[in-house]
Short mmCIF file of N, CA and C in Angstrom, two decimals:
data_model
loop_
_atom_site.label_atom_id
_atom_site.label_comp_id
_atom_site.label_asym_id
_atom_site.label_seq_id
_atom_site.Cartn_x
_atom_site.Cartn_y
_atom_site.Cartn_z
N UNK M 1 -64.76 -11.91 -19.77
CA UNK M 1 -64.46 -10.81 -20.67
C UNK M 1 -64.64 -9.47 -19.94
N UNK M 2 -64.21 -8.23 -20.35
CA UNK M 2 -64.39 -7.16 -20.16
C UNK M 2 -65.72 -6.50 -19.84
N UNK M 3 -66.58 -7.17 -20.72
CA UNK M 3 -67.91 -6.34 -21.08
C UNK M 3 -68.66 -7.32 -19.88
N UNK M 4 -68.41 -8.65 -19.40
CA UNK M 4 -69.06 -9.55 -18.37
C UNK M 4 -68.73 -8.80 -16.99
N UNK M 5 -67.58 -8.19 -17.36
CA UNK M 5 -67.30 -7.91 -15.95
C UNK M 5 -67.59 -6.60 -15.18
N UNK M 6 -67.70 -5.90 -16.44
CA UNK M 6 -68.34 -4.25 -16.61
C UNK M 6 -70.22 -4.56 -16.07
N UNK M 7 -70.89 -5.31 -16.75
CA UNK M 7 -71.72 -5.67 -16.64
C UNK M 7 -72.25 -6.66 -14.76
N UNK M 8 -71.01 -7.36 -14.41
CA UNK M 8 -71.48 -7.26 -12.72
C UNK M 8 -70.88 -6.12 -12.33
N UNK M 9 -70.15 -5.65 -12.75
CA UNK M 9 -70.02 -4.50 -11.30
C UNK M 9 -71.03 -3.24 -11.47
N UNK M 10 -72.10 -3.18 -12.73
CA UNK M 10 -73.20 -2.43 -12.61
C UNK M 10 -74.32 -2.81 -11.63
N UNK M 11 -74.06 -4.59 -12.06
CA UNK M 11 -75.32 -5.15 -11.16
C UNK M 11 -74.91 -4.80 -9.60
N UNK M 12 -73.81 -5.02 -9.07
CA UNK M 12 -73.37 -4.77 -7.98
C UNK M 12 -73.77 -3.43 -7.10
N UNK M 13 -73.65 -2.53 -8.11
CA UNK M 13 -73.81 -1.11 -7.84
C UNK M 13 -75.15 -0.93 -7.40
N UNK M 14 -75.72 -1.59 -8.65
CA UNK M 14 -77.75 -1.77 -8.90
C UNK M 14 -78.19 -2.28 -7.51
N UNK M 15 -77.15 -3.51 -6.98
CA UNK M 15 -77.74 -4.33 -5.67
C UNK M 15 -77.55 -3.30 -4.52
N UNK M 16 -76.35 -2.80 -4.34
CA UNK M 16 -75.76 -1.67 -3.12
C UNK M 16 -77.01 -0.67 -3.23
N UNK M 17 -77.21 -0.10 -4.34
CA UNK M 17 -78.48 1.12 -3.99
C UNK M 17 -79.95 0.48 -4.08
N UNK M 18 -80.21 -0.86 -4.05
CA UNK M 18 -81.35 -1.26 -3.58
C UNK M 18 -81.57 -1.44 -2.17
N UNK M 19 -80.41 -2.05 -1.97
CA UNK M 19 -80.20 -2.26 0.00
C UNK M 19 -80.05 -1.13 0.06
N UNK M 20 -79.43 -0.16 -0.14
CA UNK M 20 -79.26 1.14 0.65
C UNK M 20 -80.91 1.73 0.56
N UNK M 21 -81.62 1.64 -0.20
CA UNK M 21 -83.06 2.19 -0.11
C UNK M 21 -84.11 1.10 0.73
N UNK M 22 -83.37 -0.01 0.98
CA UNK M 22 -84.48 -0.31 1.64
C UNK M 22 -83.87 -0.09 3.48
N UNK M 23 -82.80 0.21 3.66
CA UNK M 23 -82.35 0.45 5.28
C UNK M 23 -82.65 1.62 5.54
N UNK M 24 -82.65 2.34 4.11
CA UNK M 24 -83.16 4.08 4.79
C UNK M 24 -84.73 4.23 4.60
N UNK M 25 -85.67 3.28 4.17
CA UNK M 25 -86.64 2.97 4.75
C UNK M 25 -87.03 2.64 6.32
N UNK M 26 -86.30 2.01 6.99
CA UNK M 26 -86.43 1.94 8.28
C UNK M 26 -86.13 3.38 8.95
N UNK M 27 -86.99 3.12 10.23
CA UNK M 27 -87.16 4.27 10.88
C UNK M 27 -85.60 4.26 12.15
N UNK M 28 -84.77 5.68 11.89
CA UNK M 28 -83.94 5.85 12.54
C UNK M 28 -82.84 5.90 11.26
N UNK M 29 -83.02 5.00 10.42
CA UNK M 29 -81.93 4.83 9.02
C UNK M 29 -82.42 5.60 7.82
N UNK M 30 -82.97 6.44 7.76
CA UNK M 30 -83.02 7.80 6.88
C UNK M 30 -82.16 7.92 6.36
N UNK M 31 -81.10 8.52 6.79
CA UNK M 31 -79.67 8.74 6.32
C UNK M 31 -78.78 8.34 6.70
N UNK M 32 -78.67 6.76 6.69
CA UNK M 32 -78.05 5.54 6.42
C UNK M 32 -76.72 5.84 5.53
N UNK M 33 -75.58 6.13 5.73
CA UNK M 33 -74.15 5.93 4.49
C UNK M 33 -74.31 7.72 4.10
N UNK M 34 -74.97 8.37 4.61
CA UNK M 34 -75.33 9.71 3.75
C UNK M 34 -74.40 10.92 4.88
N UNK M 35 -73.71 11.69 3.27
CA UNK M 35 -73.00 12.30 4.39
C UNK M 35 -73.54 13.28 5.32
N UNK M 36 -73.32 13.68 6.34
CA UNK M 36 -73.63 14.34 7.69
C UNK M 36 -73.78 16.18 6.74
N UNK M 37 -74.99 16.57 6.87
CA UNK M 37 -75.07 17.80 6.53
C UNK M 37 -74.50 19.13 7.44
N UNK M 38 -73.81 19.98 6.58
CA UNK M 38 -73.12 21.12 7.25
C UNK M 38 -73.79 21.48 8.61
N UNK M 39 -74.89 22.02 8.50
CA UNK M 39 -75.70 22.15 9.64
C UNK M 39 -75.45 21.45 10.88
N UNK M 40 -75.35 20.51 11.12
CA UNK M 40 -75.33 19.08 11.93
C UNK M 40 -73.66 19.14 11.95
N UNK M 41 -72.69 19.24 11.38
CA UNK M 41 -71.43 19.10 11.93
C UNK M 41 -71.20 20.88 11.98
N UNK M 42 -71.75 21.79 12.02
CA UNK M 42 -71.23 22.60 12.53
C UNK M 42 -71.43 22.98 14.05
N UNK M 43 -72.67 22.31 14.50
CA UNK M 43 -72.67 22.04 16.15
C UNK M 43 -71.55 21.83 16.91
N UNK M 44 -70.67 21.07 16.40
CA UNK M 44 -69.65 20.45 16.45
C UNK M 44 -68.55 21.28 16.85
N UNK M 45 -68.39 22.59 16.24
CA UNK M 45 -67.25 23.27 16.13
C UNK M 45 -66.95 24.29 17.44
N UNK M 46 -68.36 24.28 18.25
CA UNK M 46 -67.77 25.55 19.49
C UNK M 46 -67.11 26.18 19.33
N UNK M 47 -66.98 26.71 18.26
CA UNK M 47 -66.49 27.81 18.00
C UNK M 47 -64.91 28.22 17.75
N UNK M 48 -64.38 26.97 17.26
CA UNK M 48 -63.68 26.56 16.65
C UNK M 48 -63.07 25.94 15.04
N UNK M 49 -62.40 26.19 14.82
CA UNK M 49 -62.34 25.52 12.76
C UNK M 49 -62.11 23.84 13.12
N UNK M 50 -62.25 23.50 12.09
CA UNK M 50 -62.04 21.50 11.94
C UNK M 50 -61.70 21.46 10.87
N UNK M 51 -60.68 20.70 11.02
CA UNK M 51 -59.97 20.35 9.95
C UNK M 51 -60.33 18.90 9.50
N UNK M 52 -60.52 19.16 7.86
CA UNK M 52 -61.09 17.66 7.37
C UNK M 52 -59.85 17.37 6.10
N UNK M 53 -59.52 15.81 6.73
CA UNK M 53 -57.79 15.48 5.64
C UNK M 53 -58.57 14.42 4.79
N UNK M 54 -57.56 14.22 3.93
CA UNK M 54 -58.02 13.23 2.88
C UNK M 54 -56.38 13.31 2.56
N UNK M 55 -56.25 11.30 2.32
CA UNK M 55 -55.33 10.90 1.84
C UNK M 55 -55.43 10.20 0.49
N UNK M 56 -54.45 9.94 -0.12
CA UNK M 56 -54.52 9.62 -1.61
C UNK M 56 -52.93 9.49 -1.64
N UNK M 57 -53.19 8.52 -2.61
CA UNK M 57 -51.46 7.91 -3.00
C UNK M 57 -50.79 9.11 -3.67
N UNK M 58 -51.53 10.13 -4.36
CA UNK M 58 -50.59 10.96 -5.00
C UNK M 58 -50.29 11.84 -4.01
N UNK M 59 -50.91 12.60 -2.78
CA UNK M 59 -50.71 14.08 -2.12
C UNK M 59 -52.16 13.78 -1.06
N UNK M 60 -51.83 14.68 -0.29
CA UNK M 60 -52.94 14.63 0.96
C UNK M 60 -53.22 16.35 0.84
N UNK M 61 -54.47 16.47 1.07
CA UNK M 61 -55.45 17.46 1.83
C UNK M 61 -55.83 18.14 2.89
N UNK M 62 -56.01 19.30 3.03
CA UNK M 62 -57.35 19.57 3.68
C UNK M 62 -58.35 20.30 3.88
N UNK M 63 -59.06 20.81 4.12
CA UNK M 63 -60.11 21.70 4.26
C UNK M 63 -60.11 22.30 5.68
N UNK M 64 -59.88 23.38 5.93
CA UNK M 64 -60.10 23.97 7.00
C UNK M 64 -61.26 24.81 7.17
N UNK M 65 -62.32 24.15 7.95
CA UNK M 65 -63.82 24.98 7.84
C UNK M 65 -63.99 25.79 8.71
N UNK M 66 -64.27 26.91 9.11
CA UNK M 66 -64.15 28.09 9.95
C UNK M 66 -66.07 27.50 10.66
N UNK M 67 -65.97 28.36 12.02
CA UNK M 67 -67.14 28.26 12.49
C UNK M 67 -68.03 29.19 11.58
N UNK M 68 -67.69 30.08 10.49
CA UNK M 68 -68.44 31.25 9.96
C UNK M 68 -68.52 30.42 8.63
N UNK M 69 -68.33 29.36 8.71
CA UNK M 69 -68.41 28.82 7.19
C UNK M 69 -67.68 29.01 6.04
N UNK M 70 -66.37 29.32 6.42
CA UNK M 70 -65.52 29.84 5.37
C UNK M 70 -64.52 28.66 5.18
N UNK M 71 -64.08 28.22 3.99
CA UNK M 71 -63.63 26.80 3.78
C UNK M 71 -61.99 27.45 3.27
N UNK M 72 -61.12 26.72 3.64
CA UNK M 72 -59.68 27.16 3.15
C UNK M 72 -59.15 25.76 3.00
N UNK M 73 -58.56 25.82 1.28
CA UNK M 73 -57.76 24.42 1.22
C UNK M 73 -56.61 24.62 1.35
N UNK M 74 -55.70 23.45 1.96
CA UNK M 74 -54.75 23.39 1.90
C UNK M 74 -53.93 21.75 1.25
N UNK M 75 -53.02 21.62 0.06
CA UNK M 75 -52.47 20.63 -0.49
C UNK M 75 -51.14 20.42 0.17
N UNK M 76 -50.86 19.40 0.50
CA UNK M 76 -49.71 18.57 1.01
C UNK M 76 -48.98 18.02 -0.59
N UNK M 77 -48.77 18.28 -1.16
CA UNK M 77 -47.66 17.93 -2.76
C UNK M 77 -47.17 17.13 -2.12
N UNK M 78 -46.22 17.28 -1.61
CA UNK M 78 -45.09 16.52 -1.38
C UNK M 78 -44.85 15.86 -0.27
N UNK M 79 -46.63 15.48 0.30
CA UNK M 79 -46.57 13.81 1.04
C UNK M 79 -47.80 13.22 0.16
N UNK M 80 -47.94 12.11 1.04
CA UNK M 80 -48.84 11.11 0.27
C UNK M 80 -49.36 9.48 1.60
N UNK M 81 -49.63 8.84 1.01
CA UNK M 81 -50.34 8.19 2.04
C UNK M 81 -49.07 6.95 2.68
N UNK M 82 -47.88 7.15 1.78
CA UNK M 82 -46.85 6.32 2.30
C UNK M 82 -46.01 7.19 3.39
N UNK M 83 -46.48 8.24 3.31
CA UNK M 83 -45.43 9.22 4.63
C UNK M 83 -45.84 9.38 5.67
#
């Protein structure tokens, strides 16, 4: 049924963030699956922008992050992840 199946994919969820708390218990796995904080990828940039895309069946993305921290989006409408 619906409600059986609603009901594992909570447990599922429940199991994923138990393992995920016990690997970021280990030392070195802190931030295990966790995204990379601004700080830490702006090393990265020498002084340069990076561009971060994201695809999706409806339209693609992106974010253009300046070394000064200034974020500019830009939408692709009229592609998508089949183009």
């Amino acid at each position: 049924s619906l409600e059986q199946q609603a009901q594992a994919h909570r447990r599922n969820i429940q199991q994923r963030e138990d393992l995920l708390t016990q690997i970021r218990k280990m030392p070195g796995f802190e931030s295990f699956l966790k995204p990379e904080k601004f700080s830490t990828l702006s090393k990265a940039f020498k002084g340069r922008p990076v561009l971060l895309l994201t695809v999706a069946e409806e339209q693609c993305d992106a974010l253009v992050v300046s070394p000064s921290s200034s974020i500019t989006h830009l939408s692709f409408t009229d592609m998508s992840q089949d183009v």
